[in-house]
PDB file of C-alpha atoms in Angstrom:
ATOM      1  CA  ASN D   1      -7.520 -18.394  13.243  1.00 76.00           C
ATOM      2  CA  ALA D   2      -8.125 -14.641  13.553  1.00 84.00           C
ATOM      3  CA  GLY D   3      -5.630 -13.623  10.857  1.00 95.00           C
ATOM      4  CA  VAL D   4      -4.423 -10.034  11.361  1.00 97.00           C
ATOM      5  CA  THR D   5      -6.001  -8.057  14.201  1.00 97.00           C
ATOM      6  CA  GLN D   6      -5.626  -4.365  15.048  1.00 98.00           C
ATOM      7  CA  THR D   7      -6.546  -2.246  18.032  1.00 97.00           C
ATOM      8  CA  PRO D   8      -8.129   0.183  18.471  1.00 97.00           C
ATOM      9  CA  LYS D   9     -10.708   0.372  15.666  1.00 97.00           C
ATOM     10  CA  PHE D  10     -11.233   4.119  16.096  1.00 97.00           C
ATOM     11  CA  GLN D  11      -9.278   6.849  17.885  1.00 97.00           C
ATOM     12  CA  VAL D  12      -9.528  10.610  18.205  1.00 98.00           C
ATOM     13  CA  LEU D  13      -6.425  12.490  19.364  1.00 97.00           C
ATOM     14  CA  LYS D  14      -5.637  16.114  19.994  1.00 98.00           C
ATOM     15  CA  THR D  15      -2.584  17.641  18.306  1.00 98.00           C
ATOM     16  CA  GLY D  16       0.532  16.752  20.251  1.00 98.00           C
ATOM     17  CA  GLN D  17      -0.875  13.667  21.952  1.00 98.00           C
ATOM     18  CA  SER D  18       0.813  10.304  21.552  1.00 97.00           C
ATOM     19  CA  MET D  19      -0.565   6.844  20.997  1.00 97.00           C
ATOM     20  CA  THR D  20       0.397   3.343  19.907  1.00 98.00           C
ATOM     21  CA  LEU D  21      -1.489   1.276  17.363  1.00 98.00           C
ATOM     22  CA  GLN D  22      -1.284  -2.441  17.969  1.00 98.00           C
ATOM     23  CA  CYS D  23      -1.154  -5.212  15.377  1.00 98.00           C
ATOM     24  CA  ALA D  24      -0.940  -8.976  15.824  1.00 98.00           C
ATOM     25  CA  GLN D  25      -1.060 -11.931  13.433  1.00 97.00           C
ATOM     26  CA  ASP D  26      -1.515 -15.610  14.187  1.00 96.00           C
ATOM     27  CA  MET D  27      -0.391 -17.012  10.819  1.00 95.00           C
ATOM     28  CA  ASN D  28       3.276 -17.440  11.779  1.00 94.00           C
ATOM     29  CA  HIS D  29       4.229 -14.849   9.168  1.00 94.00           C
ATOM     30  CA  ASN D  30       7.757 -13.468   9.035  1.00 93.00           C
ATOM     31  CA  SER D  31       7.047 -10.052   7.540  1.00 93.00           C
ATOM     32  CA  MET D  32       4.737  -7.309   8.793  1.00 95.00           C
ATOM     33  CA  TYR D  33       3.837  -3.879   7.436  1.00 96.00           C
ATOM     34  CA  TRP D  34       2.157  -0.616   8.400  1.00 98.00           C
ATOM     35  CA  TYR D  35       0.310   1.425   5.749  1.00 98.00           C
ATOM     36  CA  ARG D  36      -1.734   4.579   5.824  1.00 98.00           C
ATOM     37  CA  GLN D  37      -4.661   5.262   3.503  1.00 96.00           C
ATOM     38  CA  ASP D  38      -5.895   8.823   3.102  1.00 94.00           C
ATOM     39  CA  PRO D  39      -9.421   9.466   1.768  1.00 85.00           C
ATOM     40  CA  GLY D  40      -9.720   8.485  -1.890  1.00 80.00           C
ATOM     41  CA  MET D  41      -6.059   7.493  -2.027  1.00 83.00           C
ATOM     42  CA  GLY D  42      -4.001   4.366  -2.318  1.00 88.00           C
ATOM     43  CA  LEU D  43      -1.984   2.697   0.402  1.00 94.00           C
ATOM     44  CA  ARG D  44       1.382   4.151   1.362  1.00 94.00           C
ATOM     45  CA  LEU D  45       3.932   2.148   3.296  1.00 95.00           C
ATOM     46  CA  ILE D  46       5.075   3.705   6.570  1.00 97.00           C
ATOM     47  CA  TYR D  47       7.393   1.027   7.998  1.00 97.00           C
ATOM     48  CA  TYR D  48       7.894  -2.681   7.579  1.00 95.00           C
ATOM     49  CA  SER D  49       9.593  -5.540   9.369  1.00 95.00           C
ATOM     50  CA  ALA D  50      11.015  -8.214   7.096  1.00 91.00           C
ATOM     51  CA  SER D  51      11.594 -10.548  10.014  1.00 90.00           C
ATOM     52  CA  GLU D  52      11.576 -10.552  13.796  1.00 91.00           C
ATOM     53  CA  GLY D  53      14.212  -8.142  15.070  1.00 90.00           C
ATOM     54  CA  THR D  54      14.382  -5.956  11.958  1.00 94.00           C
ATOM     55  CA  THR D  55      12.515  -2.812  10.899  1.00 96.00           C
ATOM     56  CA  ASP D  56      12.914  -0.533   7.882  1.00 95.00           C
ATOM     57  CA  LYS D  57      11.453   2.721   6.654  1.00 95.00           C
ATOM     58  CA  GLY D  58       8.890   2.780   3.912  1.00 93.00           C
ATOM     59  CA  GLU D  59       7.686   5.642   1.766  1.00 91.00           C
ATOM     60  CA  VAL D  60       6.293   7.923   4.518  1.00 95.00           C
ATOM     61  CA  PRO D  61       8.075   7.198   7.861  1.00 97.00           C
ATOM     62  CA  ASN D  62       8.318  10.734   9.271  1.00 97.00           C
ATOM     63  CA  GLY D  63       6.403  11.213  12.519  1.00 97.00           C
ATOM     64  CA  TYR D  64       6.178   7.483  13.262  1.00 98.00           C
ATOM     65  CA  ASN D  65       8.139   4.811  15.093  1.00 98.00           C
ATOM     66  CA  VAL D  66       7.658   1.050  15.122  1.00 98.00           C
ATOM     67  CA  SER D  67       8.510  -1.906  17.292  1.00 97.00           C
ATOM     68  CA  ARG D  68       8.535  -5.547  16.263  1.00 96.00           C
ATOM     69  CA  LEU D  69       7.831  -6.899  19.730  1.00 89.00           C
ATOM     70  CA  ASN D  70       8.011 -10.566  18.697  1.00 95.00           C
ATOM     71  CA  LYS D  71       7.084 -12.597  15.638  1.00 96.00           C
ATOM     72  CA  ARG D  72       3.365 -12.003  16.186  1.00 97.00           C
ATOM     73  CA  GLU D  73       3.218  -8.320  17.090  1.00 97.00           C
ATOM     74  CA  PHE D  74       4.199  -5.113  15.309  1.00 98.00           C
ATOM     75  CA  SER D  75       3.229  -1.763  16.824  1.00 98.00           C
ATOM     76  CA  LEU D  76       3.146   1.738  15.357  1.00 98.00           C
ATOM     77  CA  ARG D  77       3.689   4.776  17.587  1.00 98.00           C
ATOM     78  CA  LEU D  78       2.832   8.398  16.990  1.00 97.00           C
ATOM     79  CA  GLU D  79       4.904  10.443  19.432  1.00 94.00           C
ATOM     80  CA  SER D  80       3.285  13.830  18.779  1.00 97.00           C
ATOM     81  CA  ALA D  81       0.195  13.544  16.611  1.00 97.00           C
ATOM     82  CA  ALA D  82      -0.493  16.119  13.892  1.00 97.00           C
ATOM     83  CA  PRO D  83      -3.674  16.741  11.852  1.00 97.00           C
ATOM     84  CA  SER D  84      -1.774  15.528   8.757  1.00 96.00           C
ATOM     85  CA  GLN D  85      -1.709  12.069  10.368  1.00 97.00           C
ATOM     86  CA  THR D  86      -5.483  11.781  10.192  1.00 97.00           C
ATOM     87  CA  SER D  87      -5.906   8.625   8.171  1.00 97.00           C
ATOM     88  CA  VAL D  88      -6.883   4.964   8.196  1.00 98.00           C
ATOM     89  CA  TYR D  89      -3.995   2.767   9.263  1.00 98.00           C
ATOM     90  CA  PHE D  90      -3.698  -0.799   8.034  1.00 98.00           C
ATOM     91  CA  CYS D  91      -1.364  -3.472   9.287  1.00 98.00           C
ATOM     92  CA  ALA D  92      -0.493  -6.378   6.977  1.00 97.00           C
ATOM     93  CA  SER D  93       1.611  -9.512   7.068  1.00 95.00           C
ATOM     94  CA  ASN D  94       2.952 -12.212   4.789  1.00 91.00           C
ATOM     95  CA  GLY D  95       5.045 -15.313   5.064  1.00 85.00           C
ATOM     96  CA  TRP D  96       7.769 -13.951   2.849  1.00 76.00           C
ATOM     97  CA  GLN D  97       8.231 -10.823   0.815  1.00 69.00           C
ATOM     98  CA  GLY D  98       6.839 -11.329  -2.639  1.00 74.00           C
ATOM     99  CA  ASP D  99       3.850 -13.243  -1.327  1.00 82.00           C
ATOM    100  CA  GLU D 100       0.234 -12.259  -0.697  1.00 88.00           C
ATOM    101  CA  GLN D 101      -0.163  -9.686   2.049  1.00 93.00           C
ATOM    102  CA  TYR D 102      -3.025 -10.168   4.481  1.00 95.00           C
ATOM    103  CA  PHE D 103      -4.507  -6.982   5.879  1.00 97.00           C
ATOM    104  CA  GLY D 104      -6.000  -6.202   9.260  1.00 98.00           C
ATOM    105  CA  PRO D 105      -9.367  -4.398   9.601  1.00 97.00           C
ATOM    106  CA  GLY D 106      -7.768  -0.973   9.995  1.00 97.00           C
ATOM    107  CA  THR D 107      -7.681   1.798  12.604  1.00 98.00           C
ATOM    108  CA  ARG D 108      -9.459   5.032  11.782  1.00 97.00           C
ATOM    109  CA  LEU D 109      -7.476   7.864  13.400  1.00 98.00           C
ATOM    110  CA  THR D 110      -8.581  11.482  13.592  1.00 97.00           C
ATOM    111  CA  VAL D 111      -6.249  14.190  14.908  1.00 97.00           C
ATOM    112  CA  THR D 112      -7.893  17.496  15.776  1.00 97.00           C
TER     113      THR D 112
ATOM    114  CA  GLY L   1      12.129   3.171  -6.026  1.00 78.00           C
ATOM    115  CA  GLU L   2       9.093   1.700  -7.726  1.00 85.00           C
ATOM    116  CA  ASN L   3       6.382   3.979  -9.134  1.00 91.00           C
ATOM    117  CA  VAL L   4       3.008   2.451 -10.023  1.00 95.00           C
ATOM    118  CA  GLU L   5       0.399   4.405 -11.956  1.00 96.00           C
ATOM    119  CA  GLN L   6      -3.183   3.206 -12.356  1.00 97.00           C
ATOM    120  CA  HIS L   7      -5.905   4.207 -14.823  1.00 97.00           C
ATOM    121  CA  PRO L   8      -8.708   5.067 -14.887  1.00 97.00           C
ATOM    122  CA  SER L   9      -9.424   6.502 -11.453  1.00 96.00           C
ATOM    123  CA  THR L  10     -13.148   5.831 -11.905  1.00 97.00           C
ATOM    124  CA  LEU L  11     -14.929   3.384 -14.167  1.00 98.00           C
ATOM    125  CA  SER L  12     -18.655   2.934 -14.633  1.00 98.00           C
ATOM    126  CA  VAL L  13     -20.009  -0.066 -16.549  1.00 98.00           C
ATOM    127  CA  GLN L  14     -23.361  -1.697 -17.120  1.00 98.00           C
ATOM    128  CA  GLU L  15     -23.981  -5.023 -15.430  1.00 98.00           C
ATOM    129  CA  GLY L  16     -22.804  -7.802 -17.725  1.00 98.00           C
ATOM    130  CA  ASP L  17     -20.205  -5.667 -19.501  1.00 98.00           C
ATOM    131  CA  SER L  18     -16.457  -6.085 -19.118  1.00 98.00           C
ATOM    132  CA  ALA L  19     -14.160  -3.804 -17.139  1.00 98.00           C
ATOM    133  CA  VAL L  20     -10.452  -3.227 -17.725  1.00 98.00           C
ATOM    134  CA  ILE L  21      -8.068  -1.450 -15.362  1.00 98.00           C
ATOM    135  CA  LYS L  22      -4.484  -0.720 -16.387  1.00 98.00           C
ATOM    136  CA  CYS L  23      -1.300  -0.152 -14.427  1.00 98.00           C
ATOM    137  CA  THR L  24       2.243   0.759 -15.372  1.00 98.00           C
ATOM    138  CA  TYR L  25       5.348   0.302 -13.265  1.00 96.00           C
ATOM    139  CA  SER L  26       8.814   1.779 -13.398  1.00 95.00           C
ATOM    140  CA  ASP L  27      11.197  -0.745 -11.823  1.00 92.00           C
ATOM    141  CA  SER L  28      12.199  -3.480 -14.290  1.00 91.00           C
ATOM    142  CA  ALA L  29      13.298  -5.616 -11.318  1.00 90.00           C
ATOM    143  CA  SER L  30       9.713  -5.914 -10.051  1.00 91.00           C
ATOM    144  CA  ASN L  31       8.476  -9.490 -10.284  1.00 91.00           C
ATOM    145  CA  TYR L  32       5.222  -9.694  -8.312  1.00 93.00           C
ATOM    146  CA  PHE L  33       2.011  -7.853  -9.223  1.00 95.00           C
ATOM    147  CA  PRO L  34      -1.060  -8.338  -7.002  1.00 96.00           C
ATOM    148  CA  TRP L  35      -4.523  -6.850  -7.388  1.00 98.00           C
ATOM    149  CA  TYR L  36      -6.597  -5.986  -4.329  1.00 97.00           C
ATOM    150  CA  LYS L  37     -10.294  -5.228  -3.991  1.00 98.00           C
ATOM    151  CA  GLN L  38     -11.472  -2.900  -1.246  1.00 97.00           C
ATOM    152  CA  GLU L  39     -15.135  -2.488  -0.414  1.00 96.00           C
ATOM    153  CA  LEU L  40     -16.281   0.632   1.388  1.00 93.00           C
ATOM    154  CA  GLY L  41     -15.032   0.673   4.971  1.00 92.00           C
ATOM    155  CA  LYS L  42     -13.338  -2.717   4.636  1.00 95.00           C
ATOM    156  CA  ARG L  43      -9.783  -3.981   4.382  1.00 96.00           C
ATOM    157  CA  PRO L  44      -8.087  -4.640   0.999  1.00 96.00           C
ATOM    158  CA  GLN L  45      -8.328  -8.261  -0.078  1.00 96.00           C
ATOM    159  CA  LEU L  46      -6.273 -10.017  -2.741  1.00 96.00           C
ATOM    160  CA  ILE L  47      -8.290 -11.094  -5.765  1.00 97.00           C
ATOM    161  CA  ILE L  48      -5.554 -12.208  -8.130  1.00 97.00           C
ATOM    162  CA  ASP L  49      -1.806 -11.887  -8.574  1.00 95.00           C
ATOM    163  CA  ILE L  50       0.751 -12.593 -11.261  1.00 94.00           C
ATOM    164  CA  ARG L  51       4.483 -13.175 -11.253  1.00 91.00           C
ATOM    165  CA  SER L  52       6.898 -12.017 -13.919  1.00 85.00           C
ATOM    166  CA  ASN L  53       7.483 -15.494 -15.341  1.00 85.00           C
ATOM    167  CA  VAL L  54       3.848 -15.644 -16.514  1.00 85.00           C
ATOM    168  CA  GLY L  55       2.085 -13.502 -19.117  1.00 91.00           C
ATOM    169  CA  GLU L  56      -1.517 -14.173 -18.150  1.00 95.00           C
ATOM    170  CA  LYS L  57      -3.500 -15.680 -15.304  1.00 95.00           C
ATOM    171  CA  LYS L  58      -7.214 -16.320 -15.043  1.00 97.00           C
ATOM    172  CA  ASP L  59      -9.577 -17.118 -12.193  1.00 95.00           C
ATOM    173  CA  GLN L  60     -13.196 -17.459 -13.250  1.00 96.00           C
ATOM    174  CA  ARG L  61     -14.369 -13.987 -14.333  1.00 97.00           C
ATOM    175  CA  ILE L  62     -11.098 -12.281 -13.431  1.00 98.00           C
ATOM    176  CA  ALA L  63      -7.899 -12.261 -15.473  1.00 98.00           C
ATOM    177  CA  VAL L  64      -4.624 -10.401 -15.293  1.00 98.00           C
ATOM    178  CA  THR L  65      -2.160  -9.855 -18.125  1.00 97.00           C
ATOM    179  CA  LEU L  66       1.448  -8.741 -17.826  1.00 96.00           C
ATOM    180  CA  ASN L  67       3.679  -7.172 -20.465  1.00 95.00           C
ATOM    181  CA  LYS L  68       7.182  -7.028 -19.007  1.00 93.00           C
ATOM    182  CA  THR L  69       8.690  -5.300 -22.013  1.00 93.00           C
ATOM    183  CA  ALA L  70       6.253  -2.413 -21.822  1.00 95.00           C
ATOM    184  CA  LYS L  71       6.109  -2.603 -18.017  1.00 95.00           C
ATOM    185  CA  HIS L  72       2.366  -2.665 -17.744  1.00 95.00           C
ATOM    186  CA  PHE L  73      -0.255  -5.057 -16.433  1.00 97.00           C
ATOM    187  CA  SER L  74      -4.019  -5.082 -16.572  1.00 98.00           C
ATOM    188  CA  LEU L  75      -7.008  -6.470 -14.700  1.00 98.00           C
ATOM    189  CA  HIS L  76      -9.918  -7.765 -16.751  1.00 98.00           C
ATOM    190  CA  ILE L  77     -13.321  -8.489 -15.198  1.00 98.00           C
ATOM    191  CA  THR L  78     -15.904 -10.099 -17.470  1.00 98.00           C
ATOM    192  CA  GLU L  79     -19.676 -10.337 -16.960  1.00 98.00           C
ATOM    193  CA  THR L  80     -19.578  -7.705 -14.235  1.00 98.00           C
ATOM    194  CA  GLN L  81     -22.064  -7.897 -11.389  1.00 97.00           C
ATOM    195  CA  PRO L  82     -23.198  -5.247  -8.877  1.00 96.00           C
ATOM    196  CA  GLU L  83     -21.118  -6.943  -6.171  1.00 97.00           C
ATOM    197  CA  ASP L  84     -17.998  -6.174  -8.235  1.00 98.00           C
ATOM    198  CA  SER L  85     -18.494  -2.505  -7.312  1.00 98.00           C
ATOM    199  CA  ALA L  86     -15.496  -1.516  -5.168  1.00 98.00           C
ATOM    200  CA  VAL L  87     -12.105   0.180  -5.340  1.00 97.00           C
ATOM    201  CA  TYR L  88      -9.404  -1.897  -7.018  1.00 98.00           C
ATOM    202  CA  PHE L  89      -5.697  -1.406  -6.386  1.00 97.00           C
ATOM    203  CA  CYS L  90      -2.774  -2.745  -8.360  1.00 97.00           C
ATOM    204  CA  ALA L  91       0.695  -3.043  -6.863  1.00 95.00           C
ATOM    205  CA  GLY L  92       4.227  -3.928  -7.807  1.00 93.00           C
ATOM    206  CA  ASN L  93       7.104  -4.974  -5.638  1.00 89.00           C
ATOM    207  CA  ALA L  94      10.524  -3.406  -5.576  1.00 76.00           C
ATOM    208  CA  GLY L  95      12.822  -5.289  -3.294  1.00 73.00           C
ATOM    209  CA  ASN L  96      11.095  -5.778   0.021  1.00 72.00           C
ATOM    210  CA  MET L  97       8.196  -3.400  -0.470  1.00 84.00           C
ATOM    211  CA  LEU L  98       4.898  -3.264  -2.357  1.00 89.00           C
ATOM    212  CA  THR L  99       4.049   0.026  -4.053  1.00 92.00           C
ATOM    213  CA  PHE L 100       0.347   0.562  -4.723  1.00 94.00           C
ATOM    214  CA  GLY L 101      -1.366   2.410  -7.519  1.00 95.00           C
ATOM    215  CA  GLY L 102      -3.831   5.164  -6.674  1.00 94.00           C
ATOM    216  CA  GLY L 103      -6.892   2.935  -7.099  1.00 96.00           C
ATOM    217  CA  THR L 104      -9.840   2.627  -9.478  1.00 97.00           C
ATOM    218  CA  ARG L 105     -13.404   3.045  -8.275  1.00 97.00           C
ATOM    219  CA  LEU L 106     -15.505   0.587 -10.275  1.00 98.00           C
ATOM    220  CA  MET L 107     -19.253   1.115 -10.342  1.00 98.00           C
ATOM    221  CA  VAL L 108     -21.429  -1.587 -11.891  1.00 98.00           C
ATOM    222  CA  LYS L 109     -24.891  -0.307 -12.731  1.00 96.00           C
ATOM    223  CA  PRO L 110     -27.728  -2.832 -12.576  1.00 92.00           C
TER     224      PRO L 110
END
């Protein structure tokens, strides 16, 4: 049981490049989330998926898109990366909203 | 939406002392309040949570109290140890989302 996994662990992009961050969970959870964490800051919700087939905006959705590919996988896409998107990105999941969220190991993204 | 504020932002205690971190929330409909611990370079991990139908919850050296009327909740760590050094985040839910506080860096000096 791997829990929540994320790829890649590290990524460096140039301004304007695009990339997709991958997240998968093997706990049969319904809900999945994408957060960003800037240095010395808390976690801010980018997008979430309450259940397979649904996605909703969080606090800071601008510049991002998501896809809930199936129950296991939830990807985050940056279409045109900007230096302001330099951050650590965490994926999380839980069985139902209002329950413990389990976090992945994070992706450290730098945009130059 | 929900707004969660956390204090203090840094806290330094001597090993064996107690540590208290406080959070306030804005949305009276919030009913789930988790606390996460994040070690340097690691993922956040849940250490304790409390629901709005309970005023206090304890797990060994860690306890959380909730005052719904005042809309604040607190984390209490007793007999602190060096391995308690980390960043602690509180959170509150509003509908489908968790809103996190800004974090408290706890340093336990041996």
